[in-house]
Each structure stands twice: as structure tokens, then as C-alpha cells.
Coordinates of C-alpha atoms in Angstrom, one line a residue:
Chain Q
M190 CA 0.0 0.0 0.0
N191 CA 2.7 2.4 1.0
V192 CA 5.8 2.9 -1.0
P193 CA 8.7 3.1 1.4
T194 CA 10.9 5.6 -0.3
V195 CA 13.9 6.6 1.7
H196 CA 14.6 10.2 1.0
P197 CA 16.8 12.1 3.4
V198 CA 14.7 14.8 4.9
P199 CA 16.5 18.1 4.2
D200 CA 18.0 20.0 7.2
V201 CA 16.9 17.5 9.8
P202 CA 15.9 19.1 13.0
A203 CA 17.2 17.9 16.4
V204 CA 13.9 16.2 17.1
P205 CA 12.7 13.8 14.5
V206 CA 9.7 14.8 12.4
V207 CA 6.8 12.3 12.8
L208 CA 4.3 13.6 10.4
Q209 CA 5.1 15.8 7.5
A210 CA 3.0 17.2 4.7
K211 CA 4.1 19.2 1.7
N212 CA 2.1 21.3 -0.6
L213 CA -1.2 19.8 0.2
V214 CA -4.1 20.8 -2.1
K215 CA -7.7 19.9 -1.4
R216 CA -10.6 21.3 -3.4
Y217 CA -14.3 20.9 -2.8
G218 CA -16.0 21.9 -6.0
H219 CA -14.9 25.4 -6.7
V220 CA -13.7 26.0 -3.2
T221 CA -10.0 25.5 -2.6
A222 CA -9.8 24.6 1.1
L223 CA -6.0 23.7 1.0
D224 CA -3.9 25.7 -1.3
G225 CA -0.4 24.3 -0.9
M226 CA -0.4 23.7 2.8
D227 CA 2.8 22.5 4.5
F228 CA 2.8 20.8 7.9
E229 CA 5.3 19.4 10.2
L230 CA 4.8 17.6 13.5
R231 CA 7.8 16.7 15.7
A232 CA 8.0 13.9 18.1
D233 CA 7.2 14.8 21.7
E234 CA 5.3 17.9 21.0
V235 CA 1.8 19.3 21.2
L236 CA 1.4 21.2 18.0
A237 CA -1.6 23.5 18.0
V238 CA -3.3 24.3 14.7
I239 CA -5.1 27.7 14.7
G240 CA -6.8 29.7 12.0
D241 CA -10.0 31.6 11.1
N242 CA -13.0 29.7 9.9
G243 CA -12.3 28.5 6.4
A244 CA -8.5 28.8 6.8
G245 CA -8.2 25.1 6.3
K246 CA -7.7 23.8 9.8
S247 CA -10.3 21.0 9.6
T248 CA -9.5 20.2 6.0
L249 CA -5.9 19.9 6.9
I250 CA -6.7 17.2 9.4
K251 CA -9.1 15.5 7.0
A252 CA -6.4 15.6 4.3
L253 CA -4.0 14.0 6.7
A254 CA -6.4 11.2 7.2
I255 CA -8.1 11.3 3.8
V256 CA -6.5 11.5 0.3
P257 CA -5.7 15.1 -0.7
D258 CA -5.9 16.2 -4.3
A259 CA -2.2 16.9 -4.5
G260 CA 0.8 17.0 -2.3
E261 CA 2.5 14.3 -0.2
I262 CA 2.3 13.1 3.3
R263 CA 5.1 11.3 5.2
L264 CA 4.7 9.4 8.4
D265 CA 8.0 8.6 10.0
G266 CA 9.7 9.5 6.8
R267 CA 7.6 7.1 4.7
L268 CA 5.3 8.3 2.0
V269 CA 1.7 7.4 3.0
R270 CA -1.7 7.8 1.5
F271 CA -4.7 7.0 3.6
G272 CA -7.9 6.2 1.8
S273 CA -10.0 6.5 4.9
P274 CA -9.8 7.2 8.6
I275 CA -9.6 3.5 9.2
E276 CA -6.4 3.2 7.1
A277 CA -4.9 6.1 9.0
R278 CA -5.8 4.3 12.2
L279 CA -4.2 1.1 11.1
A280 CA -1.0 3.1 10.4
G281 CA -1.1 4.4 14.0
V282 CA -2.7 7.8 13.5
E283 CA -5.8 8.3 15.7
C284 CA -8.2 11.1 15.3
C285 CA -10.7 12.4 17.8
Y286 CA -13.4 14.5 16.4
Q287 CA -15.3 17.3 18.1
D288 CA -18.5 16.2 19.8
L289 CA -18.9 13.2 17.6
A290 CA -16.7 10.7 19.3
V291 CA -18.7 8.6 21.7
A292 CA -21.9 6.5 21.8
P293 CA -23.6 7.8 25.0
A294 CA -25.7 4.8 25.8
M295 CA -22.8 2.4 25.6
T296 CA -20.2 1.7 28.4
V297 CA -16.8 3.3 28.7
A298 CA -15.1 0.0 27.8
E299 CA -17.4 -0.5 24.8
N300 CA -16.7 3.0 23.6
L301 CA -12.9 2.4 24.0
F302 CA -13.1 -0.7 21.9
L303 CA -15.8 0.4 19.4
G304 CA -14.9 -0.9 16.0
R305 CA -12.0 -3.0 17.3
E306 CA -13.7 -5.3 19.7
L307 CA -11.8 -8.2 21.2
R308 CA -13.2 -11.6 20.7
R309 CA -12.8 -14.6 23.0
A310 CA -10.3 -17.2 22.3
G311 CA -11.2 -20.7 20.9
F312 CA -14.6 -21.9 19.7
L313 CA -16.7 -19.2 21.4
G314 CA -14.8 -16.4 19.7
R315 CA -13.9 -18.0 16.4
C316 CA -17.2 -19.8 15.6
L317 CA -19.7 -18.0 17.7
R318 CA -17.9 -14.7 17.4
M319 CA -18.4 -14.0 21.0
L320 CA -16.9 -10.9 22.6
D321 CA -14.5 -11.0 25.5
R322 CA -16.2 -8.4 27.7
Q323 CA -14.0 -9.0 30.7
K324 CA -10.8 -8.6 28.8
M325 CA -12.0 -5.4 27.2
I326 CA -13.0 -4.1 30.6
D327 CA -9.6 -5.0 32.0
V328 CA -7.6 -3.5 29.2
A329 CA -9.8 -0.3 29.2
G330 CA -9.3 0.0 32.9
A331 CA -5.6 -0.4 32.6
R332 CA -5.3 2.2 29.8
M333 CA -7.5 4.7 31.6
A334 CA -5.4 4.2 34.8
D335 CA -2.3 4.6 32.8
L336 CA -3.5 8.0 31.4
Q337 CA -4.8 8.9 34.9
V338 CA -8.3 9.6 33.6
G339 CA -10.3 9.7 36.8
I340 CA -12.9 7.2 35.6
H341 CA -12.8 4.0 37.4
S342 CA -15.9 2.1 36.3
M343 CA -15.5 0.8 32.8
T344 CA -19.0 -0.6 32.8
Q345 CA -20.9 2.7 33.4
T346 CA -22.5 4.2 30.3
V347 CA -20.8 7.3 28.9
E348 CA -24.0 9.4 29.3
T349 CA -23.6 9.1 33.1
L350 CA -20.3 11.0 32.9
S351 CA -19.7 14.7 32.9
G352 CA -18.9 16.5 29.6
G353 CA -15.3 16.7 30.5
Q354 CA -15.1 13.0 31.4
R355 CA -16.8 12.1 28.1
Q356 CA -14.3 14.1 26.2
C357 CA -11.5 12.4 28.2
V358 CA -12.9 9.0 27.1
A359 CA -12.8 10.2 23.5
V360 CA -9.2 11.5 23.9
A361 CA -8.1 8.4 25.8
R362 CA -9.5 6.2 23.1
A363 CA -7.4 7.9 20.5
A364 CA -4.3 8.0 22.8
A365 CA -4.7 4.4 24.0
F366 CA -4.5 3.0 20.5
A367 CA -2.3 5.5 18.6
R368 CA 1.2 4.4 17.9
H369 CA 2.4 7.5 16.1
V370 CA 0.1 10.5 16.2
V371 CA -3.0 11.7 18.0
I372 CA -5.1 14.3 16.3
L373 CA -7.6 16.1 18.4
D374 CA -10.2 18.4 16.8
E375 CA -11.5 21.0 19.2
P376 CA -11.5 18.7 22.2
T377 CA -12.3 21.5 24.7
A378 CA -14.8 23.4 22.6
A379 CA -18.0 22.4 24.5
L380 CA -16.5 22.3 27.9
G381 CA -16.4 24.6 30.9
V382 CA -13.2 25.9 32.5
K383 CA -12.6 23.1 34.9
E384 CA -13.6 20.4 32.5
G385 CA -11.4 22.0 29.8
N386 CA -8.5 21.9 32.2
M387 CA -9.1 18.2 32.8
V388 CA -8.8 17.5 29.1
L389 CA -5.7 19.7 28.8
E390 CA -4.1 17.7 31.6
L391 CA -4.8 14.5 29.8
I392 CA -3.3 15.9 26.6
R393 CA -0.2 16.8 28.5
R394 CA 0.1 13.3 29.8
V395 CA -0.4 11.8 26.4
R396 CA 2.5 13.9 25.1
D397 CA 4.7 13.0 28.1
K398 CA 4.1 9.4 27.3
G399 CA 5.8 10.1 24.0
L400 CA 2.9 10.5 21.6
P401 CA 2.9 13.7 19.6
V402 CA -0.4 15.5 19.6
V403 CA -2.0 17.7 17.0
L404 CA -4.5 20.0 18.7
I405 CA -6.9 22.0 16.5
S406 CA -8.5 24.7 18.6
H407 CA -10.2 28.0 18.6
N408 CA -9.4 28.5 22.3
M409 CA -6.3 30.8 22.5
P410 CA -5.8 30.4 26.3
H411 CA -5.9 26.6 25.9
V412 CA -3.5 26.8 22.9
F413 CA -1.1 29.0 24.8
E414 CA -1.3 26.8 27.9
I415 CA -0.4 23.6 26.3
A416 CA 1.1 24.0 22.8
D417 CA 4.8 23.7 22.2
R418 CA 4.4 25.2 18.8
I419 CA 1.6 26.8 16.9
H420 CA 0.8 26.2 13.3
V421 CA -1.1 29.1 11.9
A422 CA -3.4 28.3 8.9
R423 CA -4.5 31.1 6.7
L424 CA -6.2 31.0 3.3
G425 CA -5.4 27.4 2.8
R426 CA -1.7 27.8 3.5
R427 CA 0.7 27.7 6.5
A428 CA 1.1 31.4 7.4
A429 CA 3.7 30.7 10.1
V430 CA 4.8 28.3 12.9
L431 CA 4.9 30.3 16.1
N432 CA 6.6 29.8 19.5
P433 CA 3.9 30.5 22.1
K434 CA 6.6 31.5 24.7
K435 CA 7.8 34.4 22.5
L436 CA 4.6 36.2 21.7
S437 CA 1.3 37.2 23.1
M438 CA -2.2 35.9 22.2
S439 CA -3.0 39.1 20.4
D440 CA 0.2 38.7 18.3
A441 CA -0.9 35.2 17.3
V442 CA -4.4 36.5 16.5
A443 CA -2.8 39.2 14.3
V444 CA -0.9 36.5 12.3
M445 CA -4.0 34.4 12.1
T446 CA -6.2 37.2 10.7
G447 CA -3.5 38.6 8.4
A448 CA -3.2 41.9 10.3
T449 CA 0.5 40.9 10.6
A450 CA 1.6 39.9 7.1
P451 CA 3.7 36.7 7.0
E452 CA 6.8 38.7 5.8
N453 CA 6.5 41.0 8.8
I454 CA 6.5 38.3 11.4
P455 CA 9.6 38.8 13.7
A456 CA 12.1 36.0 13.5
E457 CA 12.0 35.4 17.3
W458 CA 8.3 34.7 17.2
Q459 CA 8.8 31.8 14.8
A460 CA 9.4 28.2 15.9
Chain T
M220 CA -30.0 -4.5 31.3
R221 CA -32.0 -6.1 34.0
I222 CA -33.2 -2.7 35.1
A223 CA -34.1 -1.9 31.5
V224 CA -36.7 -4.7 31.3
L225 CA -38.0 -4.2 34.9
G226 CA -40.6 -1.6 34.0
P227 CA -42.1 -3.7 31.1
F228 CA -42.0 -6.8 33.3
L229 CA -43.9 -5.0 36.1
A230 CA -46.4 -3.7 33.6
L231 CA -47.0 -7.3 32.4
I232 CA -47.5 -8.5 36.0
A233 CA -49.9 -5.6 36.7
A234 CA -51.9 -6.4 33.6
C235 CA -52.1 -10.1 34.5
L236 CA -53.2 -9.3 38.0
F237 CA -55.9 -6.8 36.7
F238 CA -57.3 -9.3 34.3
A239 CA -57.2 -12.1 36.9
T240 CA -59.6 -10.0 39.0
Q241 CA -61.8 -9.3 36.0
S242 CA -62.2 -12.9 34.7
D243 CA -62.0 -16.3 36.3
R244 CA -60.9 -17.8 33.0
F245 CA -57.8 -15.5 32.6
L246 CA -55.4 -17.4 34.8
T247 CA -56.1 -20.9 33.5
G248 CA -53.4 -22.8 31.8
E249 CA -55.6 -23.2 28.7
N250 CA -56.0 -19.4 28.4
L251 CA -52.4 -18.5 29.1
S252 CA -51.4 -21.1 26.5
L253 CA -53.7 -19.3 24.1
V254 CA -52.2 -16.0 24.8
L255 CA -48.8 -17.4 24.0
Q256 CA -50.0 -18.9 20.8
Q257 CA -51.6 -15.7 19.7
A258 CA -48.5 -13.8 20.6
V259 CA -46.1 -15.7 18.4
V260 CA -46.8 -13.8 15.2
V261 CA -46.5 -10.3 16.8
G262 CA -43.6 -11.6 18.8
I263 CA -41.5 -12.6 15.8
I264 CA -42.4 -9.5 13.9
A265 CA -41.3 -7.6 17.0
I266 CA -37.8 -9.1 16.8
G267 CA -37.3 -7.6 13.3
Q268 CA -38.9 -4.3 14.4
T269 CA -36.5 -4.2 17.5
L270 CA -33.5 -4.4 15.2
V271 CA -34.8 -1.6 13.0
I272 CA -35.8 0.6 16.0
L273 CA -32.4 0.1 17.6
T274 CA -30.9 1.8 14.6
A275 CA -33.2 4.8 15.2
G276 CA -35.4 3.7 12.4
I277 CA -39.0 2.4 12.2
D278 CA -40.5 -0.2 9.9
L279 CA -44.2 0.4 9.2
S280 CA -44.2 -2.3 6.5
C281 CA -43.7 -5.2 9.0
G282 CA -47.3 -6.5 9.1
M283 CA -48.0 -6.1 5.4
V284 CA -44.8 -7.8 4.4
M285 CA -45.7 -10.6 6.8
A286 CA -49.1 -10.9 5.1
L287 CA -47.4 -10.9 1.6
G288 CA -45.0 -13.6 2.7
G289 CA -47.9 -15.7 3.9
I290 CA -49.8 -15.3 0.6
I291 CA -46.8 -16.1 -1.5
M292 CA -46.0 -19.3 0.4
S293 CA -49.5 -20.5 0.4
K294 CA -50.3 -19.6 -3.3
F295 CA -47.0 -21.1 -4.4
A296 CA -47.8 -24.3 -2.6
V297 CA -51.4 -24.5 -3.8
D298 CA -51.1 -23.1 -7.3
F299 CA -47.8 -24.5 -8.4
G300 CA -47.9 -27.6 -6.3
L301 CA -44.5 -26.8 -4.7
T302 CA -43.5 -28.8 -1.7
A303 CA -44.0 -27.0 1.5
P304 CA -40.3 -26.3 2.3
I305 CA -39.7 -24.6 -1.1
A306 CA -42.9 -22.6 -0.9
M307 CA -42.1 -21.5 2.6
A308 CA -38.6 -20.5 1.5
A309 CA -40.1 -18.5 -1.3
G310 CA -42.4 -16.6 1.1
I311 CA -39.5 -15.9 3.4
S312 CA -37.3 -14.8 0.5
V313 CA -39.9 -12.3 -0.7
A314 CA -40.2 -10.9 2.8
A315 CA -36.4 -10.6 3.0
L316 CA -36.4 -8.9 -0.4
F317 CA -38.8 -6.3 0.9
G318 CA -36.6 -5.8 3.9
L319 CA -33.6 -5.4 1.7
T320 CA -35.4 -2.9 -0.5
N321 CA -36.3 -0.9 2.7
G322 CA -32.6 -1.0 3.6
L323 CA -31.3 0.1 0.2
L324 CA -33.7 3.0 0.1
V325 CA -32.7 4.1 3.6
T326 CA -28.9 3.7 3.0
T327 CA -28.3 4.7 -0.6
V328 CA -31.2 7.1 -1.4
K329 CA -31.0 8.2 2.2
L330 CA -34.8 8.5 2.6
P331 CA -36.3 8.6 6.1
P332 CA -37.2 5.1 7.3
F333 CA -40.7 6.3 8.1
I334 CA -41.4 7.3 4.5
V335 CA -39.7 4.4 2.9
T336 CA -41.6 1.8 5.0
L337 CA -44.9 3.8 4.6
G338 CA -44.4 3.3 0.9
T339 CA -43.4 -0.4 1.0
M340 CA -46.3 -1.0 3.5
N341 CA -48.8 0.0 0.9
I342 CA -46.9 -1.7 -2.0
A343 CA -46.8 -5.0 0.0
F344 CA -50.5 -4.6 0.8
A345 CA -51.5 -4.0 -2.8
I346 CA -49.4 -6.9 -4.1
T347 CA -51.0 -9.2 -1.5
Q348 CA -54.5 -8.2 -2.6
L349 CA -53.7 -8.3 -6.3
Y350 CA -51.9 -11.6 -6.2
S351 CA -54.5 -13.3 -4.0
H352 CA -57.5 -11.5 -5.7
S353 CA -58.4 -10.8 -2.0
Q354 CA -59.2 -14.5 -1.6
T355 CA -58.2 -16.6 1.3
V356 CA -55.9 -19.5 0.2
T357 CA -57.0 -22.8 1.5
D358 CA -56.1 -26.5 1.3
L359 CA -52.5 -26.0 2.3
P360 CA -50.1 -28.9 2.5
L361 CA -49.9 -30.3 6.0
W362 CA -46.3 -29.5 6.4
M363 CA -47.0 -25.9 6.1
T364 CA -49.2 -25.7 9.1
A365 CA -47.0 -27.9 11.3
L366 CA -45.7 -24.9 13.3
G367 CA -49.3 -24.2 14.4
D368 CA -49.6 -27.7 15.9
T369 CA -49.3 -28.1 19.6
F370 CA -47.8 -30.7 21.9
S371 CA -48.7 -31.3 25.5
L372 CA -46.3 -30.2 28.2
A373 CA -47.4 -30.8 31.8
G374 CA -51.0 -30.8 30.7
T375 CA -50.7 -27.5 28.9
K376 CA -50.8 -27.2 25.1
V377 CA -47.6 -25.6 23.7
A378 CA -47.4 -24.7 20.0
W379 CA -44.2 -25.5 18.1
G380 CA -44.3 -22.0 16.9
T381 CA -43.9 -20.7 20.5
L382 CA -40.7 -22.7 20.7
L383 CA -39.5 -21.3 17.4
M384 CA -40.2 -17.8 18.7
L385 CA -38.3 -18.3 21.9
A386 CA -35.4 -19.7 20.0
L387 CA -35.3 -16.7 17.7
Y388 CA -35.4 -14.4 20.7
G389 CA -32.5 -16.3 22.3
L390 CA -30.5 -16.1 19.1
T391 CA -31.1 -12.4 18.6
W392 CA -30.3 -11.7 22.2
F393 CA -27.0 -13.5 21.8
V394 CA -26.0 -11.7 18.6
L395 CA -27.0 -8.3 19.9
S396 CA -25.3 -8.4 23.2
E397 CA -22.4 -10.8 22.8
T398 CA -21.0 -10.1 19.3
A399 CA -19.3 -7.1 17.7
A400 CA -21.9 -7.1 14.9
G401 CA -24.7 -6.7 17.6
R402 CA -22.8 -3.9 19.4
H403 CA -22.4 -2.1 16.1
V404 CA -26.2 -2.1 15.7
Y405 CA -26.4 -0.2 19.0
A406 CA -23.5 2.1 18.1
V407 CA -25.2 3.0 14.8
G408 CA -28.4 3.8 16.6
N409 CA -26.6 5.7 19.3
N410 CA -24.3 7.9 17.3
P411 CA -24.1 7.0 13.6
E412 CA -21.4 9.6 13.0
A413 CA -19.1 8.3 15.8
A414 CA -19.8 4.8 14.6
R415 CA -18.7 5.7 11.1
L416 CA -15.6 7.5 12.3
V417 CA -14.3 4.5 14.3
G418 CA -14.6 2.5 11.1
I419 CA -17.9 0.7 11.6
P420 CA -19.5 0.1 8.1
T421 CA -22.7 1.9 9.1
R422 CA -24.4 1.4 5.8
K423 CA -23.8 -2.3 5.8
V424 CA -25.0 -2.5 9.3
L425 CA -28.3 -0.7 8.4
L426 CA -28.7 -2.8 5.2
G427 CA -28.2 -6.0 7.2
V428 CA -30.7 -4.9 9.9
Y429 CA -33.5 -4.1 7.4
A430 CA -32.9 -7.3 5.4
L431 CA -32.8 -9.4 8.6
A432 CA -36.0 -7.7 9.8
G433 CA -37.6 -8.9 6.5
V434 CA -36.4 -12.5 7.3
F435 CA -38.1 -12.3 10.7
Y436 CA -41.3 -11.1 9.1
G437 CA -41.0 -14.1 6.8
F438 CA -40.8 -16.4 9.7
A439 CA -43.8 -14.6 11.2
S440 CA -45.7 -15.4 7.9
L441 CA -44.9 -19.0 8.5
L442 CA -46.3 -18.9 12.0
S443 CA -49.4 -16.9 10.8
V444 CA -50.2 -19.4 8.1
G445 CA -49.4 -22.3 10.5
R446 CA -51.7 -21.0 13.2
T447 CA -54.7 -20.1 11.0
G448 CA -54.2 -22.9 8.5
V449 CA -54.9 -20.6 5.5
G450 CA -53.2 -17.9 3.5
D451 CA -55.0 -14.8 4.6
P452 CA -54.7 -11.6 2.5
N453 CA -56.0 -9.6 5.4
A454 CA -53.5 -10.8 7.9
G455 CA -51.0 -8.4 9.4
Q456 CA -53.3 -5.4 9.9
T457 CA -53.4 -5.5 13.7
E458 CA -50.0 -7.0 13.9
N459 CA -48.4 -4.0 12.3
L460 CA -49.1 -1.5 15.1
D461 CA -49.1 -4.3 17.7
A462 CA -45.4 -5.1 16.9
I463 CA -44.3 -1.5 17.1
T464 CA -46.3 -1.1 20.4
A465 CA -44.6 -4.3 21.7
V466 CA -41.1 -3.0 21.0
V467 CA -41.7 0.4 22.5
L468 CA -43.5 -1.1 25.5
G469 CA -40.5 -3.4 25.9
G470 CA -38.3 -0.4 26.6
T471 CA -36.5 0.0 23.3
S472 CA -36.1 3.7 22.6
L473 CA -37.5 5.0 19.3
F474 CA -34.5 7.4 19.3
G475 CA -32.3 4.4 18.8
G476 CA -29.4 2.7 20.5
R477 CA -31.1 1.7 23.6
G478 CA -33.1 -1.4 24.5
V479 CA -33.0 -5.2 24.8
V480 CA -34.7 -7.6 22.5
I481 CA -36.1 -9.6 25.5
G482 CA -38.0 -6.5 26.4
S483 CA -39.9 -6.8 23.1
L484 CA -41.0 -10.3 24.1
I485 CA -42.4 -8.9 27.3
G486 CA -44.0 -6.1 25.4
T487 CA -45.6 -8.6 23.0
L488 CA -47.0 -10.4 26.0
V489 CA -48.4 -7.2 27.4
V490 CA -50.1 -6.5 24.2
G491 CA -51.3 -10.1 24.0
V492 CA -52.6 -10.0 27.6
F493 CA -54.5 -6.8 27.0
R494 CA -56.2 -8.2 23.9
N495 CA -57.0 -11.5 25.5
G496 CA -58.1 -9.9 28.8
L497 CA -60.3 -7.4 27.2
T498 CA -61.9 -10.1 25.0
L499 CA -62.6 -12.2 28.1
M500 CA -64.2 -9.1 29.7
G501 CA -66.4 -8.9 26.7
V502 CA -65.0 -5.6 25.5
S503 CA -65.5 -5.0 21.8
S504 CA -62.5 -5.3 19.6
I505 CA -62.5 -1.7 18.6
Y506 CA -61.8 -0.8 22.2
Q507 CA -58.7 -3.1 22.0
V508 CA -57.4 -0.9 19.2
L509 CA -58.1 2.1 21.3
V510 CA -56.2 0.6 24.2
T511 CA -53.3 -0.3 22.0
G512 CA -53.1 3.2 20.7
I513 CA -53.1 4.6 24.3
L514 CA -50.4 2.1 25.3
V515 CA -48.1 3.1 22.6
I516 CA -48.4 6.7 23.4
L517 CA -47.8 6.0 27.1
A518 CA -44.7 4.0 26.3
V519 CA -43.2 6.6 24.0
T520 CA -43.9 9.2 26.6
A521 CA -42.0 7.1 29.2
D522 CA -39.1 6.7 26.8
Q523 CA -39.0 10.5 26.1
L524 CA -39.1 11.3 29.8
S525 CA -36.4 8.8 30.8
R526 CA -34.2 10.1 28.0
K527 CA -34.5 13.6 29.4
G528 CA -33.7 12.3 32.8
A529 CA -30.6 10.6 31.6
R530 CA -29.1 13.8 30.3

């Protein structure tokens, strides 16, 4: 499926690049959502992706997981082309979509294993296709404890959880199964302050476990709290990659809206 | 899950107690056996209906498809002299084909299930009437009515059809709760978008559910023909609403993704007990329709309120 071409990545940074995209183009009818977007995610970082509506944030993420019209994507240096979110998942890239991620009437364990259920060994599993509930509950419990998500009962339904906990289940599901990259689309959008912080904490722990995270967010305080670098999307291109420690939120907004033109961005802001 | 069927179960007990006080004949073995025999057709339709409702759909065509299946199998046996098993298979296949058509219209044309099945309900009814010339088909081969026969168990008559129904409930329960395919039915009803994004083939699941529902309606035709001993073009008319009522009374949410199939069995018995009890009390059948209508509205109201409570 993937052609492993070994091209040396030009001017290799100190930290290896996990996910890289070059010159991505994605059109929807007459609308060009991505117009030559570049993208680079390093290992061990939380990379925030910000941008106005229509700047290409969501399309960028979709294009990473769904075939773009042009451009190339490399995962760990290998050229990849994912035909569907499932293929991306099999390659170790897990996405967590805003508000859409969980089945409320199903249990935490069932949600964690949705679409990749474990079957029993032997006749019961192979011939009767019977699920191994206990194993799924055990594994789910272990993964959740590992990520220190404060949910202890894997058999309670997700609808009995608070909004923040629900989102933690969704994020934990992505993190628990990702081998390379976790992509989170607006994970804190619908949450209050305390609940949002709960999810941010979880994202930090995911990164500290060594999984790079792409965080798409509108929420500037959250972005500045957690991101190591900020990818600014504008008009379907990458306007800049910023260092949140070197500039203010209003500076970032200025780049995002185009008030500060890309050529006027001070060198020390860039990351 | 146990809690989910507790409400319907209590309703069943309450209904039984009420009718026991109203008629001496209600609690006799003979009568309860009759209730069970009368419940099989609705009960098996309700299994298919449960599958559809779990995916947040509805199948209004269930009773009419059942009637069509019955006419097909009896006409094929009588007119073409087909042996009973082949005629029965033909009837079930036609019912399955109707289910498949419902599924295709819902998944590929993306029409609302309500509209699709409202259409196929009328189509199935019309074909039934046209093909049978609105005439009852009689002189069926013996084999065809075997499922309506009874055997004696501890002095009570039990129909073979009742056993078939219980077996189908057991099988469906197993698949729904113990296999990935079954859990995917719940996931599709619960949050179709999330199900799609985690890689569940939601369209295949829906298509499978509607087609399988058709197969169940086909089995119900078998039972209907077996019990009455004739191919009846006017079958299925009360069963249509009764089956939906049974599923909703059994605690399966019309909003999808919640419910257990065993609940539908209890719901079927509630509907059966009401019909039987009211008949014993000498209440005219039109009042039974009235009561069924009220029951379904009560059940949906309870569903709606409990959903609000869960949020």
C-alpha cells in the first residue's frame, strides 16, 4: 500500500519529524480549502493548529487522514496515502473529532473498543464470534489508569459521565490505540473551564508518554497553555509556525487574521 | 440491562393481576397457552422491528410484508404444487427482499425510514391483494401448518411456533449483546457519525438490519399461516401496530441505540394479555385498538421522559 521511499529529509531538526505534509491541495467543487499547505509535526510535542473559519484547519486534518488532491504526506519519513480514517488508524494515526466521538448509551469499555472489539479465544470467539467483555473491561481500565483519567468504572455508560469526562474518554480512546500520532479536533470546545483543564491535563500526559499531539483549537488560552508550537493556517496555507513562549495571544491572532503579514513576522516569534 | 426490562415486566404482572380479578378464566393454563400462541406472530415481527428501531429507524411495513410472505408461500404451494419447504422458503425470501429494499432506500437514497416503509407497506398490501384476488388461500399442504400444531407439556398445550419464537429471541439476544456485529447495531443507533468515524461500516449494518428484519417477518408469515391454516390476504393489519407497540412497551427507545430484545418479548405479552383480557371481559375489539393506541403513546412518553432524565 505504502511505497517506502527513503529520501533524506532536508535539514533534519534535532527532534525527528513524525508527520510531515508538503504542498497539500484539497478542493471541494470550486472552493480551494487547502492551497499548498505545509505541515510538520515533531516527536514529543503538542502542535496547535489555529486559523480563522475557512483557513483550512479541519480540512488539513481531514487531508492527513483522507487522500488530498495533490501533495505528499510522510509518516516517520515514509510516503503514505490514507484512503479512509480506518487506514490512518491502522497506520497508528488516531483522530478524535469534536462532539462526535462517543456513543452515549454504551459503556466506557465498549466505547474504547468500538470498531476494534476483542473476541474470545477458541470456539466461542472464532465460531460464535463471542466478545471478550472481561478482557475489554480490564484493558480499558488499565489504559485509563495509565492515562490517569479519573474514571474507574469501565461498565458505566458514557452518558452518566460529565462532559469533561466524556471528552476524556474520547481523547483516551485515541491515545490508547495511537502508535504514532494523536489528532484532536476542538477537544475542549464544548467544555467549561474546569472540564477543559481536565482534558488539557490529559493531553499533556499523552505527550509526556511520548505520543505527539496535533491540537486543533479556537481557544487561545488553551492553545497557549499547552502547545509547544503553533501552526497558523491562513487562506489554505501555512502562514507561520509560532513559538507561544515568545509572543502574546493578540500577536498570534494578528498573524491568524492577516493583520500581521507573514513577511512582517519577527524572527523570534517563529518556531 | 435487568433494570431496562424491569418496567415492562412490572407492567406485564400488573396487567395479568388486573385481568385475573376481572375474569376467572384468565389465569387458567388453557387461556395462558392461548395468549402465548396468539403472541407468536406479533412476537416474531417484533424481533425484526426491534432491530430496526435500535438503529433509530422504524418499519411500518412489517405486518403487510408478513401478510405478503404468507400469501406467497400458500399460493406457491397450492397453485404451483411446490413442496411445503420450497414454498415456505419462497415466502421468506420475498419478505427478506422487501426488507432489503427498505434498507437500500434508507442507506443509498437516504430517505427517512418512516417514509420508505410507509411506501413499502402500501406496496406490499397492494401486491398481496392483487396476487390473491383478495381471496383466502385454503387446502394448504400439512407440512405448512405444522408450526401451528401443539404438543402437551405438563398438561398445557404448547405450540411448536412458540418454541421457534423463543429460540429466535435467544439467538437475537446473543448476537445483539455478545457479538461485535450486535454492538455495532447499538452504536449505529446511538451515534451514527461516531460509529462511522471509528470504522464501523454503518451502511452495511443498516442494510443488514433491514434485510434481517424482513427475514423475521417471513418467519412470522410461516407462523401466521401455520396458526390459521390458511393464507389470509387480510393478515398483518393489527400485527403492524401491535409489533411497534410491543417493541416500545418493551423499553426499546424510538430514538435508537437503547433497549434489549427480550423487552420486546415482554412487550408482546403485554399487548397479548391486553387483547386477551379485554376479550374475556367482553369488551368489543374496537376498544382493544383504542387501548393499544393509548399504550403506545404512554410507552413513548415514558421513553422520552427517561431520556431527558438521563441527560
